[in-house]
Amino acid sequence: MAFKPPPAILQRVMKFKAIKHKEGKFLLWDIPCFISELYTFIYLQRLLEKELGVKKTADILYSMGYLQAEKGIKMVTDRFGYAKTISDKKKLMEFNLGQSEMVGMGQFEIIRLDFEDEILIIKGNPPAAHEYKRFFGTQKNPVDYFVRGSLGATGKLSFNKRCLCVETMCTAMGKQYCEFMVKPIDKWDKNDPIYKSQSIDRIRSMKDLGAKIEPYIISKG
Protein backbone atom coordinates (compact mmCIF):
# COMPACT_ATOMS: atom_id res chain seq x y z
CA MET A 1 0.00 0.00 0.00
CA ALA A 2 1.39 3.41 -0.99
CA PHE A 3 2.25 5.81 1.81
CA LYS A 4 -0.44 8.45 2.31
CA PRO A 5 0.85 11.66 3.88
CA PRO A 6 -1.06 13.03 6.86
CA PRO A 7 -3.69 15.69 6.15
CA ALA A 8 -2.33 19.21 5.65
CA ILE A 9 -3.65 20.41 8.99
CA LEU A 10 -1.89 17.55 10.81
CA GLN A 11 1.35 18.40 9.02
CA ARG A 12 0.98 21.92 10.41
CA VAL A 13 0.39 20.57 13.91
CA MET A 14 3.54 18.45 13.74
CA LYS A 15 5.65 21.20 12.16
CA PHE A 16 4.78 23.76 14.83
CA LYS A 17 4.81 21.23 17.69
CA ALA A 18 1.30 22.36 18.54
CA ILE A 19 0.51 19.36 20.76
CA LYS A 20 1.63 19.69 24.38
CA HIS A 21 1.01 18.03 27.73
CA LYS A 22 1.17 20.32 30.73
CA GLU A 23 -0.07 20.00 34.31
CA GLY A 24 -2.25 17.04 33.42
CA LYS A 25 -3.77 18.81 30.43
CA PHE A 26 -3.61 17.76 26.78
CA LEU A 27 -3.22 20.97 24.77
CA LEU A 28 -3.64 21.61 21.05
CA TRP A 29 -2.47 25.15 20.26
CA ASP A 30 -2.83 25.79 23.99
CA ILE A 31 -6.50 24.78 23.90
CA PRO A 32 -7.43 22.10 26.49
CA CYS A 33 -8.61 18.94 24.71
CA PHE A 34 -9.86 15.56 25.82
CA ILE A 35 -8.94 12.14 24.41
CA SER A 36 -11.31 9.26 24.98
CA GLU A 37 -12.21 5.89 23.49
CA LEU A 38 -14.66 6.25 20.62
CA TYR A 39 -17.02 3.73 22.19
CA THR A 40 -17.50 6.18 25.07
CA PHE A 41 -19.00 8.68 22.62
CA ILE A 42 -21.18 5.92 21.14
CA TYR A 43 -22.33 5.02 24.66
CA LEU A 44 -23.25 8.66 25.30
CA GLN A 45 -25.21 8.87 22.06
CA ARG A 46 -27.12 5.67 22.75
CA LEU A 47 -27.79 6.71 26.34
CA LEU A 48 -29.20 10.04 25.20
CA GLU A 49 -31.37 8.32 22.61
CA LYS A 50 -32.83 6.02 25.24
CA GLU A 51 -33.37 8.78 27.81
CA LEU A 52 -34.40 11.70 25.58
CA GLY A 53 -35.39 10.17 22.25
CA VAL A 54 -33.71 10.33 18.85
CA LYS A 55 -34.96 13.82 17.96
CA LYS A 56 -33.57 15.58 21.04
CA THR A 57 -30.35 13.56 20.86
CA ALA A 58 -29.88 14.58 17.23
CA ASP A 59 -30.43 18.23 18.16
CA ILE A 60 -27.85 18.05 20.97
CA LEU A 61 -25.11 16.22 19.06
CA TYR A 62 -25.72 18.25 15.89
CA SER A 63 -25.22 21.40 17.96
CA MET A 64 -21.99 20.00 19.40
CA GLY A 65 -20.63 19.20 15.96
CA TYR A 66 -21.69 22.60 14.69
CA LEU A 67 -19.88 24.38 17.53
CA GLN A 68 -16.68 22.40 17.10
CA ALA A 69 -16.52 22.89 13.34
CA GLU A 70 -17.53 26.55 13.37
CA LYS A 71 -14.92 27.52 15.96
CA GLY A 72 -12.28 25.09 14.73
CA ILE A 73 -12.40 26.26 11.13
CA LYS A 74 -12.35 29.91 12.17
CA MET A 75 -9.41 29.44 14.52
CA VAL A 76 -7.30 27.57 11.98
CA THR A 77 -8.08 29.86 9.05
CA ASP A 78 -7.41 32.94 11.19
CA ARG A 79 -4.13 31.50 12.41
CA PHE A 80 -2.74 30.44 9.04
CA GLY A 81 -4.48 32.97 6.81
CA TYR A 82 -6.05 30.39 4.52
CA ALA A 83 -9.23 32.39 4.16
CA LYS A 84 -7.14 35.04 2.43
CA THR A 85 -4.40 33.10 0.67
CA ILE A 86 -6.41 30.30 -0.95
CA SER A 87 -8.66 31.71 -3.64
CA ASP A 88 -10.08 28.34 -4.62
CA LYS A 89 -12.91 27.73 -2.15
CA LYS A 90 -12.92 24.02 -2.88
CA LYS A 91 -9.29 23.73 -1.78
CA LEU A 92 -10.10 25.71 1.34
CA MET A 93 -12.97 23.35 2.13
CA GLU A 94 -10.78 20.30 1.53
CA PHE A 95 -8.24 21.73 3.96
CA ASN A 96 -10.94 22.30 6.55
CA LEU A 97 -12.26 18.76 6.08
CA GLY A 98 -8.75 17.63 6.95
CA GLN A 99 -9.45 18.82 10.47
CA SER A 100 -12.10 16.10 10.75
CA GLU A 101 -9.56 13.50 9.69
CA MET A 102 -7.01 14.87 12.15
CA VAL A 103 -9.30 14.47 15.16
CA GLY A 104 -10.46 10.99 14.13
CA MET A 105 -13.86 11.80 12.68
CA GLY A 106 -12.94 10.04 9.44
CA GLN A 107 -11.90 10.80 5.88
CA PHE A 108 -14.29 12.76 3.68
CA GLU A 109 -14.49 13.47 -0.03
CA ILE A 110 -16.34 16.27 -1.78
CA ILE A 111 -18.71 14.81 -4.38
CA ARG A 112 -20.37 18.05 -5.41
CA LEU A 113 -19.74 21.66 -4.49
CA ASP A 114 -21.93 24.12 -6.37
CA PHE A 115 -21.77 27.72 -5.23
CA GLU A 116 -24.40 28.82 -7.73
CA ASP A 117 -27.06 26.30 -6.68
CA GLU A 118 -25.70 26.32 -3.11
CA ILE A 119 -25.39 22.62 -2.55
CA LEU A 120 -22.63 20.52 -1.02
CA ILE A 121 -22.51 16.72 -1.11
CA ILE A 122 -19.83 14.85 0.81
CA LYS A 123 -19.17 11.18 1.36
CA GLY A 124 -16.97 9.42 3.87
CA ASN A 125 -16.64 6.65 6.43
CA PRO A 126 -17.02 8.16 9.91
CA PRO A 127 -15.59 5.71 12.47
CA ALA A 128 -18.46 6.54 14.84
CA ALA A 129 -21.00 5.01 12.46
CA HIS A 130 -18.93 1.82 12.23
CA GLU A 131 -18.70 1.61 16.01
CA TYR A 132 -22.41 2.27 16.44
CA LYS A 133 -23.22 -0.62 14.12
CA ARG A 134 -20.61 -2.87 15.77
CA PHE A 135 -22.15 -2.38 19.21
CA PHE A 136 -25.85 -2.05 18.41
CA GLY A 137 -26.30 -3.74 15.03
CA THR A 138 -27.60 -2.51 11.69
CA GLN A 139 -29.82 0.56 12.06
CA LYS A 140 -32.91 1.70 10.17
CA ASN A 141 -31.88 5.37 10.20
CA PRO A 142 -28.64 7.40 9.92
CA VAL A 143 -26.76 7.96 13.18
CA ASP A 144 -24.08 10.58 12.42
CA TYR A 145 -25.72 13.57 14.13
CA PHE A 146 -22.39 15.06 15.26
CA VAL A 147 -20.87 14.84 11.77
CA ARG A 148 -24.00 16.40 10.29
CA GLY A 149 -23.59 19.37 12.62
CA SER A 150 -19.96 19.87 11.68
CA LEU A 151 -20.83 19.78 7.97
CA GLY A 152 -23.74 22.14 8.56
CA ALA A 153 -21.28 24.68 9.96
CA THR A 154 -18.98 24.07 6.99
CA GLY A 155 -21.90 24.87 4.70
CA LYS A 156 -22.62 28.11 6.53
CA LEU A 157 -19.02 29.25 6.16
CA SER A 158 -19.11 28.30 2.47
CA PHE A 159 -22.44 29.81 1.43
CA ASN A 160 -22.69 32.54 4.10
CA LYS A 161 -26.15 31.30 5.04
CA ARG A 162 -27.56 29.10 7.77
CA CYS A 163 -27.50 25.57 6.38
CA LEU A 164 -28.92 22.17 7.23
CA CYS A 165 -26.98 18.97 6.68
CA VAL A 166 -28.83 15.69 6.26
CA GLU A 167 -27.39 12.20 6.01
CA THR A 168 -28.72 10.38 2.95
CA MET A 169 -26.69 7.16 3.41
CA CYS A 170 -25.06 5.65 6.50
CA THR A 171 -22.73 2.71 7.10
CA ALA A 172 -24.65 2.00 10.30
CA MET A 173 -27.54 1.09 7.96
CA GLY A 174 -25.34 -1.36 6.09
CA LYS A 175 -24.27 1.03 3.31
CA GLN A 176 -20.72 1.07 1.95
CA TYR A 177 -20.20 4.69 2.97
CA CYS A 178 -22.00 7.65 4.50
CA GLU A 179 -23.25 10.49 2.32
CA PHE A 180 -24.24 13.95 3.47
CA MET A 181 -26.10 16.76 1.70
CA VAL A 182 -25.78 20.39 2.82
CA LYS A 183 -27.98 23.25 1.61
CA PRO A 184 -29.07 26.62 2.98
CA ILE A 185 -32.32 26.40 4.93
CA ASP A 186 -34.18 28.42 2.30
CA LYS A 187 -33.17 25.91 -0.39
CA TRP A 188 -34.86 22.95 1.28
CA ASP A 189 -38.37 21.78 0.44
CA LYS A 190 -39.98 21.81 3.86
CA ASN A 191 -42.25 18.94 2.76
CA ASP A 192 -39.31 16.74 1.81
CA PRO A 193 -39.44 13.65 4.10
CA ILE A 194 -35.68 13.75 4.71
CA TYR A 195 -35.92 17.42 5.73
CA LYS A 196 -38.79 16.63 8.10
CA SER A 197 -36.98 13.71 9.70
CA GLN A 198 -33.59 15.43 10.09
CA SER A 199 -34.41 19.11 10.58
CA ILE A 200 -32.88 20.72 13.66
CA ASP A 201 -35.09 22.86 15.89
CA ARG A 202 -32.33 25.23 16.97
CA ILE A 203 -28.62 25.49 17.63
CA ARG A 204 -27.81 27.19 20.91
CA SER A 205 -24.51 28.96 21.37
CA MET A 206 -22.34 28.77 24.48
CA LYS A 207 -23.67 32.19 25.52
CA ASP A 208 -27.24 30.98 25.08
CA LEU A 209 -26.42 28.42 27.75
CA GLY A 210 -24.98 30.99 30.15
CA ALA A 211 -21.27 31.01 29.22
CA LYS A 212 -19.44 34.17 30.27
CA ILE A 213 -16.77 33.88 27.54
CA GLU A 214 -16.53 32.72 23.95
CA PRO A 215 -14.95 29.32 23.21
CA TYR A 216 -11.15 29.33 23.15
CA ILE A 217 -9.45 31.38 20.47
CA ILE A 218 -5.84 30.65 19.57
CA SER A 219 -3.36 33.39 18.89
CA LYS A 220 -1.22 33.66 15.80
CA GLY A 221 2.42 32.81 15.89
C-alpha atoms as a PDB file:
ATOM      1  CA  MET A   1       0.000   0.000   0.000  1.00  0.00           C
ATOM      2  CA  ALA A   2       1.386   3.409  -0.990  1.00  0.00           C
ATOM      3  CA  PHE A   3       2.245   5.811   1.807  1.00  0.00           C
ATOM      4  CA  LYS A   4      -0.436   8.451   2.307  1.00  0.00           C
ATOM      5  CA  PRO A   5       0.848  11.661   3.880  1.00  0.00           C
ATOM      6  CA  PRO A   6      -1.056  13.032   6.859  1.00  0.00           C
ATOM      7  CA  PRO A   7      -3.689  15.686   6.154  1.00  0.00           C
ATOM      8  CA  ALA A   8      -2.331  19.213   5.651  1.00  0.00           C
ATOM      9  CA  ILE A   9      -3.649  20.410   8.985  1.00  0.00           C
ATOM     10  CA  LEU A  10      -1.886  17.552  10.813  1.00  0.00           C
ATOM     11  CA  GLN A  11       1.351  18.403   9.015  1.00  0.00           C
ATOM     12  CA  ARG A  12       0.979  21.918  10.409  1.00  0.00           C
ATOM     13  CA  VAL A  13       0.385  20.568  13.906  1.00  0.00           C
ATOM     14  CA  MET A  14       3.543  18.451  13.745  1.00  0.00           C
ATOM     15  CA  LYS A  15       5.648  21.200  12.161  1.00  0.00           C
ATOM     16  CA  PHE A  16       4.784  23.759  14.833  1.00  0.00           C
ATOM     17  CA  LYS A  17       4.809  21.226  17.689  1.00  0.00           C
ATOM     18  CA  ALA A  18       1.302  22.357  18.541  1.00  0.00           C
ATOM     19  CA  ILE A  19       0.509  19.360  20.765  1.00  0.00           C
ATOM     20  CA  LYS A  20       1.630  19.690  24.380  1.00  0.00           C
ATOM     21  CA  HIS A  21       1.013  18.027  27.726  1.00  0.00           C
ATOM     22  CA  LYS A  22       1.173  20.321  30.733  1.00  0.00           C
ATOM     23  CA  GLU A  23      -0.070  19.999  34.311  1.00  0.00           C
ATOM     24  CA  GLY A  24      -2.252  17.038  33.421  1.00  0.00           C
ATOM     25  CA  LYS A  25      -3.771  18.811  30.429  1.00  0.00           C
ATOM     26  CA  PHE A  26      -3.608  17.758  26.781  1.00  0.00           C
ATOM     27  CA  LEU A  27      -3.221  20.965  24.771  1.00  0.00           C
ATOM     28  CA  LEU A  28      -3.639  21.615  21.050  1.00  0.00           C
ATOM     29  CA  TRP A  29      -2.472  25.153  20.264  1.00  0.00           C
ATOM     30  CA  ASP A  30      -2.832  25.791  23.991  1.00  0.00           C
ATOM     31  CA  ILE A  31      -6.500  24.775  23.900  1.00  0.00           C
ATOM     32  CA  PRO A  32      -7.425  22.098  26.487  1.00  0.00           C
ATOM     33  CA  CYS A  33      -8.610  18.940  24.712  1.00  0.00           C
ATOM     34  CA  PHE A  34      -9.859  15.562  25.821  1.00  0.00           C
ATOM     35  CA  ILE A  35      -8.935  12.142  24.410  1.00  0.00           C
ATOM     36  CA  SER A  36     -11.314   9.255  24.977  1.00  0.00           C
ATOM     37  CA  GLU A  37     -12.206   5.894  23.489  1.00  0.00           C
ATOM     38  CA  LEU A  38     -14.657   6.253  20.625  1.00  0.00           C
ATOM     39  CA  TYR A  39     -17.018   3.730  22.190  1.00  0.00           C
ATOM     40  CA  THR A  40     -17.503   6.181  25.072  1.00  0.00           C
ATOM     41  CA  PHE A  41     -19.004   8.678  22.622  1.00  0.00           C
ATOM     42  CA  ILE A  42     -21.183   5.916  21.142  1.00  0.00           C
ATOM     43  CA  TYR A  43     -22.326   5.017  24.656  1.00  0.00           C
ATOM     44  CA  LEU A  44     -23.253   8.657  25.303  1.00  0.00           C
ATOM     45  CA  GLN A  45     -25.208   8.868  22.065  1.00  0.00           C
ATOM     46  CA  ARG A  46     -27.118   5.670  22.753  1.00  0.00           C
ATOM     47  CA  LEU A  47     -27.785   6.707  26.344  1.00  0.00           C
ATOM     48  CA  LEU A  48     -29.203  10.044  25.204  1.00  0.00           C
ATOM     49  CA  GLU A  49     -31.366   8.323  22.606  1.00  0.00           C
ATOM     50  CA  LYS A  50     -32.833   6.022  25.245  1.00  0.00           C
ATOM     51  CA  GLU A  51     -33.369   8.785  27.808  1.00  0.00           C
ATOM     52  CA  LEU A  52     -34.404  11.701  25.578  1.00  0.00           C
ATOM     53  CA  GLY A  53     -35.392  10.165  22.250  1.00  0.00           C
ATOM     54  CA  VAL A  54     -33.712  10.327  18.852  1.00  0.00           C
ATOM     55  CA  LYS A  55     -34.960  13.818  17.961  1.00  0.00           C
ATOM     56  CA  LYS A  56     -33.573  15.579  21.040  1.00  0.00           C
ATOM     57  CA  THR A  57     -30.350  13.558  20.857  1.00  0.00           C
ATOM     58  CA  ALA A  58     -29.876  14.578  17.232  1.00  0.00           C
ATOM     59  CA  ASP A  59     -30.434  18.233  18.164  1.00  0.00           C
ATOM     60  CA  ILE A  60     -27.848  18.047  20.974  1.00  0.00           C
ATOM     61  CA  LEU A  61     -25.111  16.223  19.058  1.00  0.00           C
ATOM     62  CA  TYR A  62     -25.723  18.254  15.889  1.00  0.00           C
ATOM     63  CA  SER A  63     -25.222  21.398  17.962  1.00  0.00           C
ATOM     64  CA  MET A  64     -21.985  19.999  19.405  1.00  0.00           C
ATOM     65  CA  GLY A  65     -20.629  19.195  15.960  1.00  0.00           C
ATOM     66  CA  TYR A  66     -21.687  22.604  14.695  1.00  0.00           C
ATOM     67  CA  LEU A  67     -19.880  24.385  17.525  1.00  0.00           C
ATOM     68  CA  GLN A  68     -16.681  22.400  17.103  1.00  0.00           C
ATOM     69  CA  ALA A  69     -16.520  22.889  13.343  1.00  0.00           C
ATOM     70  CA  GLU A  70     -17.526  26.554  13.370  1.00  0.00           C
ATOM     71  CA  LYS A  71     -14.923  27.518  15.965  1.00  0.00           C
ATOM     72  CA  GLY A  72     -12.281  25.087  14.730  1.00  0.00           C
ATOM     73  CA  ILE A  73     -12.402  26.258  11.127  1.00  0.00           C
ATOM     74  CA  LYS A  74     -12.352  29.907  12.168  1.00  0.00           C
ATOM     75  CA  MET A  75      -9.407  29.435  14.523  1.00  0.00           C
ATOM     76  CA  VAL A  76      -7.295  27.572  11.983  1.00  0.00           C
ATOM     77  CA  THR A  77      -8.084  29.860   9.050  1.00  0.00           C
ATOM     78  CA  ASP A  78      -7.411  32.942  11.194  1.00  0.00           C
ATOM     79  CA  ARG A  79      -4.130  31.499  12.413  1.00  0.00           C
ATOM     80  CA  PHE A  80      -2.738  30.442   9.045  1.00  0.00           C
ATOM     81  CA  GLY A  81      -4.480  32.965   6.814  1.00  0.00           C
ATOM     82  CA  TYR A  82      -6.047  30.387   4.524  1.00  0.00           C
ATOM     83  CA  ALA A  83      -9.235  32.391   4.160  1.00  0.00           C
ATOM     84  CA  LYS A  84      -7.139  35.044   2.427  1.00  0.00           C
ATOM     85  CA  THR A  85      -4.398  33.099   0.672  1.00  0.00           C
ATOM     86  CA  ILE A  86      -6.406  30.298  -0.947  1.00  0.00           C
ATOM     87  CA  SER A  87      -8.659  31.707  -3.637  1.00  0.00           C
ATOM     88  CA  ASP A  88     -10.077  28.336  -4.620  1.00  0.00           C
ATOM     89  CA  LYS A  89     -12.910  27.726  -2.151  1.00  0.00           C
ATOM     90  CA  LYS A  90     -12.915  24.022  -2.881  1.00  0.00           C
ATOM     91  CA  LYS A  91      -9.288  23.727  -1.780  1.00  0.00           C
ATOM     92  CA  LEU A  92     -10.101  25.706   1.337  1.00  0.00           C
ATOM     93  CA  MET A  93     -12.967  23.352   2.126  1.00  0.00           C
ATOM     94  CA  GLU A  94     -10.778  20.303   1.531  1.00  0.00           C
ATOM     95  CA  PHE A  95      -8.236  21.734   3.960  1.00  0.00           C
ATOM     96  CA  ASN A  96     -10.936  22.302   6.554  1.00  0.00           C
ATOM     97  CA  LEU A  97     -12.264  18.757   6.083  1.00  0.00           C
ATOM     98  CA  GLY A  98      -8.752  17.626   6.951  1.00  0.00           C
ATOM     99  CA  GLN A  99      -9.447  18.819  10.469  1.00  0.00           C
ATOM    100  CA  SER A 100     -12.097  16.095  10.753  1.00  0.00           C
ATOM    101  CA  GLU A 101      -9.558  13.503   9.692  1.00  0.00           C
ATOM    102  CA  MET A 102      -7.010  14.873  12.151  1.00  0.00           C
ATOM    103  CA  VAL A 103      -9.305  14.468  15.155  1.00  0.00           C
ATOM    104  CA  GLY A 104     -10.459  10.990  14.126  1.00  0.00           C
ATOM    105  CA  MET A 105     -13.865  11.804  12.678  1.00  0.00           C
ATOM    106  CA  GLY A 106     -12.945  10.040   9.435  1.00  0.00           C
ATOM    107  CA  GLN A 107     -11.904  10.803   5.882  1.00  0.00           C
ATOM    108  CA  PHE A 108     -14.290  12.758   3.675  1.00  0.00           C
ATOM    109  CA  GLU A 109     -14.489  13.473  -0.032  1.00  0.00           C
ATOM    110  CA  ILE A 110     -16.344  16.270  -1.777  1.00  0.00           C
ATOM    111  CA  ILE A 111     -18.715  14.812  -4.380  1.00  0.00           C
ATOM    112  CA  ARG A 112     -20.367  18.054  -5.408  1.00  0.00           C
ATOM    113  CA  LEU A 113     -19.738  21.658  -4.489  1.00  0.00           C
ATOM    114  CA  ASP A 114     -21.929  24.117  -6.373  1.00  0.00           C
ATOM    115  CA  PHE A 115     -21.769  27.722  -5.228  1.00  0.00           C
ATOM    116  CA  GLU A 116     -24.403  28.822  -7.730  1.00  0.00           C
ATOM    117  CA  ASP A 117     -27.056  26.305  -6.684  1.00  0.00           C
ATOM    118  CA  GLU A 118     -25.698  26.320  -3.113  1.00  0.00           C
ATOM    119  CA  ILE A 119     -25.392  22.619  -2.545  1.00  0.00           C
ATOM    120  CA  LEU A 120     -22.631  20.522  -1.020  1.00  0.00           C
ATOM    121  CA  ILE A 121     -22.507  16.718  -1.115  1.00  0.00           C
ATOM    122  CA  ILE A 122     -19.827  14.850   0.811  1.00  0.00           C
ATOM    123  CA  LYS A 123     -19.172  11.179   1.356  1.00  0.00           C
ATOM    124  CA  GLY A 124     -16.968   9.420   3.868  1.00  0.00           C
ATOM    125  CA  ASN A 125     -16.637   6.654   6.430  1.00  0.00           C
ATOM    126  CA  PRO A 126     -17.020   8.161   9.913  1.00  0.00           C
ATOM    127  CA  PRO A 127     -15.590   5.709  12.472  1.00  0.00           C
ATOM    128  CA  ALA A 128     -18.460   6.542  14.845  1.00  0.00           C
ATOM    129  CA  ALA A 129     -21.004   5.005  12.462  1.00  0.00           C
ATOM    130  CA  HIS A 130     -18.929   1.816  12.230  1.00  0.00           C
ATOM    131  CA  GLU A 131     -18.700   1.613  16.014  1.00  0.00           C
ATOM    132  CA  TYR A 132     -22.414   2.270  16.439  1.00  0.00           C
ATOM    133  CA  LYS A 133     -23.219  -0.621  14.116  1.00  0.00           C
ATOM    134  CA  ARG A 134     -20.612  -2.867  15.770  1.00  0.00           C
ATOM    135  CA  PHE A 135     -22.149  -2.385  19.208  1.00  0.00           C
ATOM    136  CA  PHE A 136     -25.846  -2.050  18.405  1.00  0.00           C
ATOM    137  CA  GLY A 137     -26.298  -3.744  15.027  1.00  0.00           C
ATOM    138  CA  THR A 138     -27.603  -2.507  11.689  1.00  0.00           C
ATOM    139  CA  GLN A 139     -29.815   0.559  12.062  1.00  0.00           C
ATOM    140  CA  LYS A 140     -32.908   1.697  10.174  1.00  0.00           C
ATOM    141  CA  ASN A 141     -31.883   5.369  10.199  1.00  0.00           C
ATOM    142  CA  PRO A 142     -28.640   7.401   9.924  1.00  0.00           C
ATOM    143  CA  VAL A 143     -26.759   7.961  13.183  1.00  0.00           C
ATOM    144  CA  ASP A 144     -24.084  10.579  12.422  1.00  0.00           C
ATOM    145  CA  TYR A 145     -25.720  13.572  14.134  1.00  0.00           C
ATOM    146  CA  PHE A 146     -22.395  15.061  15.262  1.00  0.00           C
ATOM    147  CA  VAL A 147     -20.874  14.837  11.766  1.00  0.00           C
ATOM    148  CA  ARG A 148     -24.000  16.396  10.294  1.00  0.00           C
ATOM    149  CA  GLY A 149     -23.593  19.367  12.622  1.00  0.00           C
ATOM    150  CA  SER A 150     -19.963  19.874  11.680  1.00  0.00           C
ATOM    151  CA  LEU A 151     -20.827  19.784   7.970  1.00  0.00           C
ATOM    152  CA  GLY A 152     -23.745  22.138   8.564  1.00  0.00           C
ATOM    153  CA  ALA A 153     -21.283  24.676   9.958  1.00  0.00           C
ATOM    154  CA  THR A 154     -18.984  24.071   6.994  1.00  0.00           C
ATOM    155  CA  GLY A 155     -21.898  24.867   4.701  1.00  0.00           C
ATOM    156  CA  LYS A 156     -22.621  28.111   6.527  1.00  0.00           C
ATOM    157  CA  LEU A 157     -19.020  29.251   6.164  1.00  0.00           C
ATOM    158  CA  SER A 158     -19.111  28.304   2.474  1.00  0.00           C
ATOM    159  CA  PHE A 159     -22.441  29.814   1.430  1.00  0.00           C
ATOM    160  CA  ASN A 160     -22.691  32.543   4.097  1.00  0.00           C
ATOM    161  CA  LYS A 161     -26.147  31.296   5.037  1.00  0.00           C
ATOM    162  CA  ARG A 162     -27.560  29.104   7.768  1.00  0.00           C
ATOM    163  CA  CYS A 163     -27.500  25.569   6.382  1.00  0.00           C
ATOM    164  CA  LEU A 164     -28.923  22.174   7.229  1.00  0.00           C
ATOM    165  CA  CYS A 165     -26.976  18.974   6.678  1.00  0.00           C
ATOM    166  CA  VAL A 166     -28.833  15.689   6.264  1.00  0.00           C
ATOM    167  CA  GLU A 167     -27.386  12.196   6.006  1.00  0.00           C
ATOM    168  CA  THR A 168     -28.722  10.377   2.948  1.00  0.00           C
ATOM    169  CA  MET A 169     -26.689   7.155   3.411  1.00  0.00           C
ATOM    170  CA  CYS A 170     -25.056   5.654   6.495  1.00  0.00           C
ATOM    171  CA  THR A 171     -22.730   2.714   7.105  1.00  0.00           C
ATOM    172  CA  ALA A 172     -24.654   2.000  10.301  1.00  0.00           C
ATOM    173  CA  MET A 173     -27.535   1.092   7.957  1.00  0.00           C
ATOM    174  CA  GLY A 174     -25.340  -1.363   6.086  1.00  0.00           C
ATOM    175  CA  LYS A 175     -24.271   1.027   3.313  1.00  0.00           C
ATOM    176  CA  GLN A 176     -20.718   1.072   1.950  1.00  0.00           C
ATOM    177  CA  TYR A 177     -20.204   4.692   2.966  1.00  0.00           C
ATOM    178  CA  CYS A 178     -21.996   7.647   4.503  1.00  0.00           C
ATOM    179  CA  GLU A 179     -23.246  10.488   2.325  1.00  0.00           C
ATOM    180  CA  PHE A 180     -24.245  13.951   3.468  1.00  0.00           C
ATOM    181  CA  MET A 181     -26.102  16.765   1.705  1.00  0.00           C
ATOM    182  CA  VAL A 182     -25.776  20.391   2.824  1.00  0.00           C
ATOM    183  CA  LYS A 183     -27.978  23.249   1.610  1.00  0.00           C
ATOM    184  CA  PRO A 184     -29.071  26.625   2.983  1.00  0.00           C
ATOM    185  CA  ILE A 185     -32.323  26.402   4.935  1.00  0.00           C
ATOM    186  CA  ASP A 186     -34.177  28.415   2.305  1.00  0.00           C
ATOM    187  CA  LYS A 187     -33.166  25.910  -0.387  1.00  0.00           C
ATOM    188  CA  TRP A 188     -34.859  22.949   1.277  1.00  0.00           C
ATOM    189  CA  ASP A 189     -38.370  21.778   0.437  1.00  0.00           C
ATOM    190  CA  LYS A 190     -39.980  21.806   3.864  1.00  0.00           C
ATOM    191  CA  ASN A 191     -42.252  18.937   2.761  1.00  0.00           C
ATOM    192  CA  ASP A 192     -39.306  16.737   1.809  1.00  0.00           C
ATOM    193  CA  PRO A 193     -39.438  13.646   4.098  1.00  0.00           C
ATOM    194  CA  ILE A 194     -35.678  13.750   4.713  1.00  0.00           C
ATOM    195  CA  TYR A 195     -35.924  17.416   5.733  1.00  0.00           C
ATOM    196  CA  LYS A 196     -38.793  16.634   8.103  1.00  0.00           C
ATOM    197  CA  SER A 197     -36.981  13.706   9.700  1.00  0.00           C
ATOM    198  CA  GLN A 198     -33.592  15.432  10.094  1.00  0.00           C
ATOM    199  CA  SER A 199     -34.405  19.110  10.581  1.00  0.00           C
ATOM    200  CA  ILE A 200     -32.883  20.723  13.659  1.00  0.00           C
ATOM    201  CA  ASP A 201     -35.088  22.860  15.892  1.00  0.00           C
ATOM    202  CA  ARG A 202     -32.331  25.229  16.967  1.00  0.00           C
ATOM    203  CA  ILE A 203     -28.624  25.488  17.633  1.00  0.00           C
ATOM    204  CA  ARG A 204     -27.814  27.186  20.906  1.00  0.00           C
ATOM    205  CA  SER A 205     -24.514  28.964  21.368  1.00  0.00           C
ATOM    206  CA  MET A 206     -22.342  28.767  24.479  1.00  0.00           C
ATOM    207  CA  LYS A 207     -23.665  32.191  25.516  1.00  0.00           C
ATOM    208  CA  ASP A 208     -27.245  30.982  25.078  1.00  0.00           C
ATOM    209  CA  LEU A 209     -26.417  28.416  27.755  1.00  0.00           C
ATOM    210  CA  GLY A 210     -24.977  30.994  30.148  1.00  0.00           C
ATOM    211  CA  ALA A 211     -21.268  31.005  29.216  1.00  0.00           C
ATOM    212  CA  LYS A 212     -19.442  34.174  30.270  1.00  0.00           C
ATOM    213  CA  ILE A 213     -16.769  33.877  27.540  1.00  0.00           C
ATOM    214  CA  GLU A 214     -16.529  32.721  23.948  1.00  0.00           C
ATOM    215  CA  PRO A 215     -14.946  29.323  23.213  1.00  0.00           C
ATOM    216  CA  TYR A 216     -11.145  29.326  23.149  1.00  0.00           C
ATOM    217  CA  ILE A 217      -9.452  31.376  20.465  1.00  0.00           C
ATOM    218  CA  ILE A 218      -5.836  30.653  19.571  1.00  0.00           C
ATOM    219  CA  SER A 219      -3.365  33.390  18.891  1.00  0.00           C
ATOM    220  CA  LYS A 220      -1.224  33.659  15.798  1.00  0.00           C
ATOM    221  CA  GLY A 221       2.424  32.807  15.891  1.00  0.00           C
END
